[in-house]
């Protein structure tokens, strides 16, 4: 499957899923990197369109700033704007809160696989978790003598 065989709609749906998960992920940096590189490549190939600038809903350091609105395959995304964007594009004002992108039925792993393929990246291997040994053995799983739901009888 070549890049050109992946439709703009498939890429947009995958971007939507990656972006949605990045907003709630404890470590979102990699997901946002995937989004940024995909949008940059789509813009370079003229498969995405810069629509205009929006005021951000989340001001940085209590300062209002603007984000760039990008359209890909019927989906809209916000990315940080550059100085050139401010010179070239119209400012659209506040974000229209009534508009929502359609919700695709796609898993995060499949969305990432699609974007990795499009970007020609190798999918990172899952980290091998190593557990640090402790100096004291754990008591978990050891019999305690009596079932948890029975009281010990007092001797008179």
Tab-separated table of N, CA and C in Angstrom:
chain	number	residue	atom	x	y	z
A	1	UNK	N	0.846	-1.177	0.000
A	1	UNK	CA	0.000	0.000	0.000
A	1	UNK	C	0.894	1.244	0.000
A	2	UNK	N	0.770	2.114	-0.992
A	2	UNK	CA	1.577	3.324	-1.096
A	2	UNK	C	0.841	4.490	-0.463
A	3	UNK	N	1.585	5.607	-0.217
A	3	UNK	CA	1.000	6.809	0.388
A	3	UNK	C	-0.229	7.266	-0.389
A	4	UNK	N	-0.091	7.267	-1.709
A	4	UNK	CA	-1.158	7.803	-2.553
A	4	UNK	C	-2.421	6.960	-2.479
A	5	UNK	N	-2.296	5.709	-2.022
A	5	UNK	CA	-3.474	4.857	-1.916
A	5	UNK	C	-4.244	5.125	-0.638
A	6	UNK	N	-3.626	5.823	0.324
A	6	UNK	CA	-4.336	6.180	1.548
A	6	UNK	C	-5.110	7.458	1.247
A	7	UNK	N	-6.422	7.386	1.368
A	7	UNK	CA	-7.248	8.542	1.021
A	7	UNK	C	-7.120	9.634	2.079
A	8	UNK	N	-7.467	10.850	1.678
A	8	UNK	CA	-7.459	11.966	2.617
A	8	UNK	C	-8.415	11.696	3.770
A	9	UNK	N	-9.520	11.041	3.479
A	9	UNK	CA	-10.506	10.740	4.523
A	9	UNK	C	-9.925	9.780	5.570
A	10	UNK	N	-9.225	8.731	5.089
A	10	UNK	CA	-8.591	7.783	6.013
A	10	UNK	C	-7.554	8.480	6.888
A	11	UNK	N	-6.757	9.348	6.272
A	11	UNK	CA	-5.746	10.086	7.023
A	11	UNK	C	-6.399	11.020	8.038
A	12	UNK	N	-7.477	11.677	7.623
A	12	UNK	CA	-8.185	12.604	8.518
A	12	UNK	C	-8.787	11.858	9.710
A	13	UNK	N	-9.392	10.700	9.454
A	13	UNK	CA	-9.969	9.909	10.544
A	13	UNK	C	-8.877	9.435	11.500
A	14	UNK	N	-7.752	9.015	10.955
A	14	UNK	CA	-6.637	8.574	11.791
A	14	UNK	C	-6.082	9.734	12.612
A	15	UNK	N	-5.959	10.903	11.979
A	15	UNK	CA	-5.507	12.092	12.698
A	15	UNK	C	-6.466	12.452	13.826
A	16	UNK	N	-7.752	12.344	13.564
A	16	UNK	CA	-8.766	12.655	14.574
A	16	UNK	C	-8.592	11.764	15.799
A	17	UNK	N	-8.425	10.465	15.568
A	17	UNK	CA	-8.283	9.508	16.670
A	17	UNK	C	-7.001	9.787	17.463
A	18	UNK	N	-5.893	10.005	16.767
A	18	UNK	CA	-4.619	10.285	17.432
A	18	UNK	C	-4.735	11.581	18.240
A	19	UNK	N	-5.348	12.609	17.669
A	19	UNK	CA	-5.504	13.893	18.352
A	19	UNK	C	-6.395	13.752	19.585
A	20	UNK	N	-7.482	13.012	19.460
A	20	UNK	CA	-8.402	12.830	20.584
A	20	UNK	C	-7.708	12.107	21.742
A	21	UNK	N	-6.911	11.083	21.428
A	21	UNK	CA	-6.196	10.359	22.472
A	21	UNK	C	-5.071	11.203	23.075
A	22	UNK	N	-4.450	12.045	22.257
A	22	UNK	CA	-3.364	12.892	22.759
A	22	UNK	C	-3.867	13.861	23.823
A	23	UNK	N	-5.099	14.313	23.690
A	23	UNK	CA	-5.654	15.284	24.639
A	23	UNK	C	-5.815	14.704	26.035
A	24	UNK	N	-5.938	13.390	26.159
A	24	UNK	CA	-6.142	12.769	27.471
A	24	UNK	C	-4.992	11.855	27.895
A	25	UNK	N	-3.989	11.716	27.051
A	25	UNK	CA	-2.882	10.794	27.344
A	25	UNK	C	-1.967	11.370	28.421
A	26	UNK	N	-1.445	10.505	29.302
A	26	UNK	CA	-0.505	10.986	30.309
A	26	UNK	C	0.823	11.443	29.690
A	27	UNK	N	1.223	10.844	28.581
A	27	UNK	CA	2.437	11.222	27.849
A	27	UNK	C	2.067	11.481	26.389
A	28	UNK	N	1.526	12.675	26.056
A	28	UNK	CA	0.980	12.907	24.717
A	28	UNK	C	1.992	13.335	23.662
A	29	UNK	N	3.241	13.562	24.045
A	29	UNK	CA	4.206	14.148	23.113
A	29	UNK	C	4.316	13.379	21.786
A	30	UNK	N	4.453	12.059	21.859
A	30	UNK	CA	4.605	11.265	20.631
A	30	UNK	C	3.368	11.392	19.736
A	31	UNK	N	2.178	11.373	20.334
A	31	UNK	CA	0.953	11.483	19.546
A	31	UNK	C	0.875	12.847	18.852
A	32	UNK	N	1.257	13.906	19.562
A	32	UNK	CA	1.258	15.234	18.940
A	32	UNK	C	2.333	15.341	17.858
A	33	UNK	N	3.461	14.629	18.019
A	33	UNK	CA	4.486	14.610	16.970
A	33	UNK	C	3.948	13.943	15.703
A	34	UNK	N	3.226	12.843	15.879
A	34	UNK	CA	2.615	12.162	14.721
A	34	UNK	C	1.671	13.126	14.009
A	35	UNK	N	0.826	13.810	14.768
A	35	UNK	CA	-0.130	14.767	14.194
A	35	UNK	C	0.603	15.866	13.417
A	36	UNK	N	1.616	16.463	14.044
A	36	UNK	CA	2.351	17.567	13.419
A	36	UNK	C	3.011	17.136	12.119
A	37	UNK	N	3.730	16.006	12.161
A	37	UNK	CA	4.430	15.555	10.951
A	37	UNK	C	3.453	15.177	9.839
A	38	UNK	N	2.333	14.567	10.195
A	38	UNK	CA	1.340	14.197	9.183
A	38	UNK	C	0.756	15.436	8.530
A	39	UNK	N	0.368	16.423	9.330
A	39	UNK	CA	-0.221	17.645	8.771
A	39	UNK	C	0.796	18.393	7.914
A	40	UNK	N	2.054	18.457	8.369
A	40	UNK	CA	3.101	19.111	7.565
A	40	UNK	C	3.250	18.430	6.206
A	41	UNK	N	3.270	17.105	6.204
A	41	UNK	CA	3.424	16.370	4.945
A	41	UNK	C	2.196	16.575	4.043
A	42	UNK	N	1.002	16.546	4.646
A	42	UNK	CA	-0.213	16.767	3.856
A	42	UNK	C	-0.226	18.170	3.242
A	43	UNK	N	0.216	19.177	3.988
A	43	UNK	CA	0.284	20.546	3.451
A	43	UNK	C	1.296	20.637	2.316
A	44	UNK	N	2.450	19.986	2.476
A	44	UNK	CA	3.470	20.000	1.415
A	44	UNK	C	2.981	19.334	0.141
A	45	UNK	N	2.125	18.324	0.286
A	45	UNK	CA	1.591	17.608	-0.878
A	45	UNK	C	0.286	18.225	-1.389
A	46	UNK	N	-0.123	19.343	-0.814
A	46	UNK	CA	-1.387	20.023	-1.169
A	46	UNK	C	-2.605	19.125	-0.968
A	47	UNK	N	-2.548	18.250	0.027
A	47	UNK	CA	-3.690	17.387	0.344
A	47	UNK	C	-4.454	17.928	1.555
A	48	UNK	N	-3.931	19.000	2.162
A	48	UNK	CA	-4.594	19.675	3.277
A	48	UNK	C	-4.622	21.166	2.938
A	49	UNK	N	-5.549	21.876	3.572
A	49	UNK	CA	-5.719	23.291	3.256
A	49	UNK	C	-5.721	24.115	4.540
A	50	UNK	N	-4.975	25.219	4.527
A	50	UNK	CA	-5.013	26.167	5.631
A	50	UNK	C	-6.267	27.020	5.450
A	51	UNK	N	-7.149	26.996	6.448
A	51	UNK	CA	-8.427	27.709	6.341
A	51	UNK	C	-8.312	29.123	6.890
A	52	UNK	N	-7.714	29.279	8.065
A	52	UNK	CA	-7.591	30.588	8.689
A	52	UNK	C	-7.111	30.437	10.118
A	53	UNK	N	-7.212	31.537	10.856
A	53	UNK	CA	-6.745	31.549	12.240
A	53	UNK	C	-7.928	31.663	13.190
A	54	UNK	N	-7.801	31.023	14.331
A	54	UNK	CA	-8.817	31.082	15.389
A	54	UNK	C	-8.149	31.518	16.683
A	55	UNK	N	-8.908	32.220	17.527
A	55	UNK	CA	-8.428	32.455	18.886
A	55	UNK	C	-8.449	31.116	19.602
A	56	UNK	N	-7.428	30.853	20.392
A	56	UNK	CA	-7.359	29.598	21.133
A	56	UNK	C	-8.310	29.624	22.321
A	57	UNK	N	-8.890	28.460	22.625
A	57	UNK	CA	-9.745	28.329	23.812
A	57	UNK	C	-8.907	28.199	25.074
A	58	UNK	N	-7.614	27.941	24.923
A	58	UNK	CA	-6.730	27.717	26.067
A	58	UNK	C	-5.564	28.699	26.000
A	59	UNK	N	-5.737	29.891	26.573
A	59	UNK	CA	-4.658	30.890	26.515
A	59	UNK	C	-3.389	30.411	27.203
A	60	UNK	N	-2.240	30.806	26.649
A	60	UNK	CA	-0.947	30.450	27.232
A	60	UNK	C	-0.538	31.549	28.195
A	61	UNK	N	-0.233	31.193	29.424
A	61	UNK	CA	0.228	32.140	30.427
A	61	UNK	C	-0.705	33.350	30.525
A	62	UNK	N	-2.003	33.102	30.444
A	62	UNK	CA	-3.043	34.135	30.516
A	62	UNK	C	-2.971	35.123	29.352
A	63	UNK	N	-2.311	34.745	28.291
A	63	UNK	CA	-2.218	35.594	27.109
A	63	UNK	C	-3.003	34.946	25.964
A	64	UNK	N	-3.851	35.748	25.311
A	64	UNK	CA	-4.610	35.240	24.168
A	64	UNK	C	-3.642	34.947	23.021
A	65	UNK	N	-3.829	33.839	22.354
A	65	UNK	CA	-3.046	33.534	21.165
A	65	UNK	C	-3.945	32.856	20.138
A	66	UNK	N	-3.425	32.711	18.939
A	66	UNK	CA	-4.224	32.144	17.854
A	66	UNK	C	-3.628	30.840	17.378
A	67	UNK	N	-4.498	29.986	16.854
A	67	UNK	CA	-4.069	28.722	16.277
A	67	UNK	C	-4.514	28.677	14.821
A	68	UNK	N	-3.828	27.864	14.055
A	68	UNK	CA	-4.118	27.716	12.634
A	68	UNK	C	-5.125	26.599	12.422
A	69	UNK	N	-6.176	26.866	11.671
A	69	UNK	CA	-7.202	25.870	11.360
A	69	UNK	C	-6.844	25.206	10.035
A	70	UNK	N	-6.758	23.879	10.057
A	70	UNK	CA	-6.398	23.081	8.878
A	70	UNK	C	-7.573	22.175	8.525
A	71	UNK	N	-7.848	22.026	7.222
A	71	UNK	CA	-8.912	21.115	6.764
A	71	UNK	C	-8.262	19.970	6.003
A	72	UNK	N	-8.615	18.740	6.408
A	72	UNK	CA	-8.114	17.523	5.746
A	72	UNK	C	-9.289	16.579	5.584
A	73	UNK	N	-9.648	16.247	4.370
A	73	UNK	CA	-10.678	15.239	4.110
A	73	UNK	C	-11.983	15.469	4.852
A	74	UNK	N	-12.407	16.704	5.014
A	74	UNK	CA	-13.664	17.007	5.687
A	74	UNK	C	-13.545	17.118	7.203
A	75	UNK	N	-12.349	16.979	7.751
A	75	UNK	CA	-12.095	17.123	9.182
A	75	UNK	C	-11.271	18.392	9.409
A	76	UNK	N	-11.458	19.012	10.566
A	76	UNK	CA	-10.738	20.239	10.896
A	76	UNK	C	-9.884	20.029	12.131
A	77	UNK	N	-8.650	20.579	12.076
A	77	UNK	CA	-7.689	20.450	13.164
A	77	UNK	C	-7.039	21.791	13.429
A	78	UNK	N	-6.626	22.000	14.676
A	78	UNK	CA	-5.886	23.200	15.040
A	78	UNK	C	-4.434	22.827	15.310
A	79	UNK	N	-3.532	23.652	14.790
A	79	UNK	CA	-2.106	23.503	15.045
A	79	UNK	C	-1.548	24.887	15.368
A	80	UNK	N	-0.375	24.956	15.989
A	80	UNK	CA	0.210	26.277	16.262
A	80	UNK	C	0.451	27.048	14.968
A	81	UNK	N	0.186	28.354	15.015
A	81	UNK	CA	0.354	29.204	13.838
A	81	UNK	C	1.766	29.769	13.794
A	82	UNK	N	2.242	30.046	12.592
A	82	UNK	CA	3.548	30.677	12.404
A	82	UNK	C	3.343	32.158	12.095
A	83	UNK	N	4.430	32.920	12.114
A	83	UNK	CA	4.332	34.354	11.789
A	83	UNK	C	3.821	34.549	10.364
A	84	UNK	N	4.251	33.677	9.464
A	84	UNK	CA	3.826	33.770	8.065
A	84	UNK	C	2.304	33.556	7.943
A	85	UNK	N	1.752	32.667	8.757
A	85	UNK	CA	0.312	32.425	8.736
A	85	UNK	C	-0.455	33.693	9.102
A	86	UNK	N	0.072	34.455	10.058
A	86	UNK	CA	-0.593	35.705	10.446
A	86	UNK	C	-0.584	36.721	9.311
A	87	UNK	N	0.458	36.687	8.487
A	87	UNK	CA	0.555	37.619	7.363
A	87	UNK	C	-0.340	37.195	6.201
A	88	UNK	N	-0.449	35.886	5.981
A	88	UNK	CA	-1.112	35.376	4.779
A	88	UNK	C	-2.593	35.043	4.946
A	89	UNK	N	-3.037	34.735	6.179
A	89	UNK	CA	-4.380	34.187	6.349
A	89	UNK	C	-5.307	35.127	7.107
A	90	UNK	N	-6.582	34.952	6.856
A	90	UNK	CA	-7.615	35.732	7.527
A	90	UNK	C	-7.839	35.191	8.940
A	91	UNK	N	-8.107	36.112	9.872
A	91	UNK	CA	-8.423	35.702	11.243
A	91	UNK	C	-9.925	35.511	11.333
A	92	UNK	N	-10.354	34.326	11.766
A	92	UNK	CA	-11.771	33.965	11.789
A	92	UNK	C	-12.437	34.259	13.128
A	93	UNK	N	-11.676	34.747	14.103
A	93	UNK	CA	-12.249	35.067	15.408
A	93	UNK	C	-12.300	33.857	16.315
A	94	UNK	N	-13.394	33.777	17.103
A	94	UNK	CA	-13.544	32.673	18.056
A	94	UNK	C	-13.889	31.368	17.344
A	95	UNK	N	-13.540	30.264	17.980
A	95	UNK	CA	-13.867	28.935	17.459
A	95	UNK	C	-15.378	28.732	17.557
A	96	UNK	N	-15.966	28.170	16.508
A	96	UNK	CA	-17.392	27.843	16.521
A	96	UNK	C	-17.589	26.569	17.330
A	97	UNK	N	-18.120	26.704	18.540
A	97	UNK	CA	-18.268	25.558	19.434
A	97	UNK	C	-19.384	24.607	18.995
A	98	UNK	N	-20.241	25.041	18.085
A	98	UNK	CA	-21.341	24.173	17.662
A	98	UNK	C	-20.886	23.131	16.633
A	99	UNK	N	-19.729	23.370	15.988
A	99	UNK	CA	-19.245	22.419	14.991
A	99	UNK	C	-18.399	21.343	15.643
A	100	UNK	N	-18.623	20.109	15.263
A	100	UNK	CA	-17.817	18.980	15.715
A	100	UNK	C	-17.457	18.127	14.513
A	101	UNK	N	-16.220	17.603	14.509
A	101	UNK	CA	-15.815	16.648	13.478
A	101	UNK	C	-16.634	15.377	13.640
A	102	UNK	N	-16.927	14.669	12.526
A	102	UNK	CA	-17.618	13.376	12.647
A	102	UNK	C	-16.775	12.395	13.446
A	103	UNK	N	-17.418	11.497	14.168
A	103	UNK	CA	-16.708	10.520	14.998
A	103	UNK	C	-16.462	9.243	14.202
A	104	UNK	N	-15.200	8.953	13.876
A	104	UNK	CA	-14.913	7.711	13.147
A	104	UNK	C	-14.870	6.515	14.084
A	105	UNK	N	-15.115	5.349	13.551
A	105	UNK	CA	-15.004	4.096	14.303
A	105	UNK	C	-13.642	3.496	13.953
A	106	UNK	N	-12.655	3.794	14.780
A	106	UNK	CA	-11.289	3.405	14.471
A	106	UNK	C	-10.519	3.291	15.782
A	107	UNK	N	-9.701	2.265	15.909
A	107	UNK	CA	-8.912	2.110	17.130
A	107	UNK	C	-7.652	2.970	17.032
A	108	UNK	N	-7.088	3.290	18.191
A	108	UNK	CA	-5.860	4.084	18.222
A	108	UNK	C	-4.719	3.341	17.532
A	109	UNK	N	-4.602	2.046	17.761
A	109	UNK	CA	-3.498	1.295	17.156
A	109	UNK	C	-3.603	1.291	15.630
A	110	UNK	N	-4.807	1.157	15.110
A	110	UNK	CA	-4.980	1.174	13.650
A	110	UNK	C	-4.713	2.566	13.088
A	111	UNK	N	-5.158	3.601	13.805
A	111	UNK	CA	-4.934	4.978	13.366
A	111	UNK	C	-3.431	5.275	13.317
A	112	UNK	N	-2.715	4.861	14.362
A	112	UNK	CA	-1.272	5.081	14.385
A	112	UNK	C	-0.577	4.303	13.267
A	113	UNK	N	-1.023	3.073	13.031
A	113	UNK	CA	-0.435	2.254	11.969
A	113	UNK	C	-0.604	2.943	10.610
A	114	UNK	N	-1.791	3.510	10.359
A	114	UNK	CA	-2.053	4.216	9.102
A	114	UNK	C	-1.132	5.422	8.951
A	115	UNK	N	-0.987	6.209	10.023
A	115	UNK	CA	-0.150	7.406	9.955
A	115	UNK	C	1.333	7.052	9.861
A	116	UNK	N	1.766	6.006	10.567
A	116	UNK	CA	3.155	5.553	10.439
A	116	UNK	C	3.440	5.154	8.993
A	117	UNK	N	2.510	4.445	8.398
A	117	UNK	CA	2.695	4.015	7.009
A	117	UNK	C	2.780	5.229	6.085
A	118	UNK	N	1.894	6.187	6.289
A	118	UNK	CA	1.886	7.392	5.456
A	118	UNK	C	3.186	8.180	5.617
A	119	UNK	N	3.679	8.284	6.856
A	119	UNK	CA	4.903	9.034	7.122
A	119	UNK	C	6.170	8.233	6.802
A	120	UNK	N	5.989	6.946	6.508
A	120	UNK	CA	7.111	6.049	6.241
A	120	UNK	C	7.986	5.902	7.485
A	121	UNK	N	7.347	5.818	8.644
A	121	UNK	CA	8.026	5.609	9.921
A	121	UNK	C	7.906	4.148	10.299
A	122	UNK	N	8.873	3.678	11.048
A	122	UNK	CA	8.765	2.334	11.610
A	122	UNK	C	8.003	2.429	12.920
A	123	UNK	N	7.112	1.491	13.121
A	123	UNK	CA	6.331	1.482	14.356
A	123	UNK	C	7.250	1.105	15.512
A	124	UNK	N	7.269	1.914	16.590
A	124	UNK	CA	8.159	1.584	17.707
A	124	UNK	C	7.741	0.286	18.377
A	125	UNK	N	8.752	-0.447	18.807
A	125	UNK	CA	8.467	-1.695	19.508
A	125	UNK	C	7.955	-1.362	20.903
A	126	UNK	N	7.119	-2.243	21.431
A	126	UNK	CA	6.600	-2.025	22.777
A	126	UNK	C	7.745	-2.154	23.768
A	127	UNK	N	7.804	-1.254	24.747
A	127	UNK	CA	8.906	-1.324	25.706
A	127	UNK	C	8.823	-2.578	26.563
A	128	UNK	N	9.973	-3.168	26.809
A	128	UNK	CA	10.032	-4.324	27.698
A	128	UNK	C	10.121	-3.775	29.113
A	129	UNK	N	9.122	-4.019	29.894
A	129	UNK	CA	9.099	-3.487	31.247
A	129	UNK	C	9.997	-4.330	32.144
A	130	UNK	N	10.872	-3.677	32.867
A	130	UNK	CA	11.720	-4.392	33.813
A	130	UNK	C	11.306	-3.962	35.208
A	131	UNK	N	11.140	-4.923	36.055
A	131	UNK	CA	10.736	-4.652	37.424
A	131	UNK	C	11.967	-4.667	38.313
A	132	UNK	N	12.120	-3.635	39.096
A	132	UNK	CA	13.242	-3.545	40.020
A	132	UNK	C	12.999	-4.506	41.179
A	133	UNK	N	13.954	-5.310	41.490
A	133	UNK	CA	13.825	-6.224	42.623
A	133	UNK	C	13.896	-5.441	43.932
A	134	UNK	N	13.115	-5.826	44.910
A	134	UNK	CA	13.156	-5.163	46.208
A	134	UNK	C	13.954	-6.018	47.179
A	135	UNK	N	14.458	-5.386	48.212
A	135	UNK	CA	15.278	-6.129	49.163
A	135	UNK	C	14.432	-7.024	50.063
A	136	UNK	N	13.136	-6.689	50.233
A	136	UNK	CA	12.269	-7.511	51.068
A	136	UNK	C	11.270	-8.242	50.184
A	137	UNK	N	11.056	-9.516	50.454
A	137	UNK	CA	10.088	-10.251	49.637
A	137	UNK	C	8.668	-9.746	49.896
A	138	UNK	N	7.837	-9.827	48.879
A	138	UNK	CA	6.445	-9.386	48.989
A	138	UNK	C	5.612	-10.445	49.687
A	139	UNK	N	4.632	-9.995	50.435
A	139	UNK	CA	3.727	-10.909	51.119
A	139	UNK	C	2.471	-11.168	50.280
A	140	UNK	N	2.388	-10.540	49.123
A	140	UNK	CA	1.223	-10.750	48.277
A	140	UNK	C	1.135	-12.208	47.848
A	141	UNK	N	-0.041	-12.764	47.929
A	141	UNK	CA	-0.260	-14.142	47.506
A	141	UNK	C	0.095	-15.172	48.552
A	142	UNK	N	0.595	-14.736	49.686
A	142	UNK	CA	0.958	-15.675	50.747
A	142	UNK	C	-0.258	-15.941	51.634
A	143	UNK	N	-0.442	-17.169	52.078
A	143	UNK	CA	-1.574	-17.448	52.971
A	143	UNK	C	-1.387	-16.729	54.304
A	144	UNK	N	-2.498	-16.195	54.833
A	144	UNK	CA	-2.430	-15.432	56.082
A	144	UNK	C	-2.893	-16.247	57.273
A	145	UNK	N	-3.364	-17.428	57.072
A	145	UNK	CA	-3.792	-18.262	58.182
A	145	UNK	C	-5.297	-18.424	58.241
A	146	UNK	N	-6.049	-17.377	58.010
A	146	UNK	CA	-7.507	-17.486	58.042
A	146	UNK	C	-8.088	-16.692	56.876
A	147	UNK	N	-9.267	-17.089	56.407
A	147	UNK	CA	-9.887	-16.346	55.312
A	147	UNK	C	-10.136	-14.900	55.713
A	148	UNK	N	-10.150	-14.015	54.727
A	148	UNK	CA	-10.271	-12.576	54.975
A	148	UNK	C	-11.586	-12.188	55.641
A	149	UNK	N	-12.637	-13.005	55.468
A	149	UNK	CA	-13.954	-12.612	55.966
A	149	UNK	C	-14.318	-13.261	57.305
A	150	UNK	N	-13.388	-13.893	57.942
A	150	UNK	CA	-13.684	-14.513	59.238
A	150	UNK	C	-12.885	-13.836	60.339
A	151	UNK	N	-13.562	-13.557	61.439
A	151	UNK	CA	-12.901	-12.931	62.585
A	151	UNK	C	-12.190	-13.992	63.415
A	152	UNK	N	-11.178	-13.547	64.073
A	152	UNK	CA	-10.486	-14.435	65.005
A	152	UNK	C	-11.275	-14.462	66.311
A	153	UNK	N	-11.352	-15.619	66.874
A	153	UNK	CA	-12.072	-15.749	68.153
A	153	UNK	C	-11.141	-15.344	69.287
A	154	UNK	N	-11.717	-14.648	70.224
A	154	UNK	CA	-10.940	-14.274	71.416
A	154	UNK	C	-10.987	-15.431	72.412
A	155	UNK	N	-9.910	-15.670	73.029
A	155	UNK	CA	-9.848	-16.709	74.058
A	155	UNK	C	-10.166	-16.079	75.410
A	156	UNK	N	-11.060	-16.742	76.215
A	156	UNK	CA	-11.410	-16.170	77.518
A	156	UNK	C	-10.330	-16.304	78.554
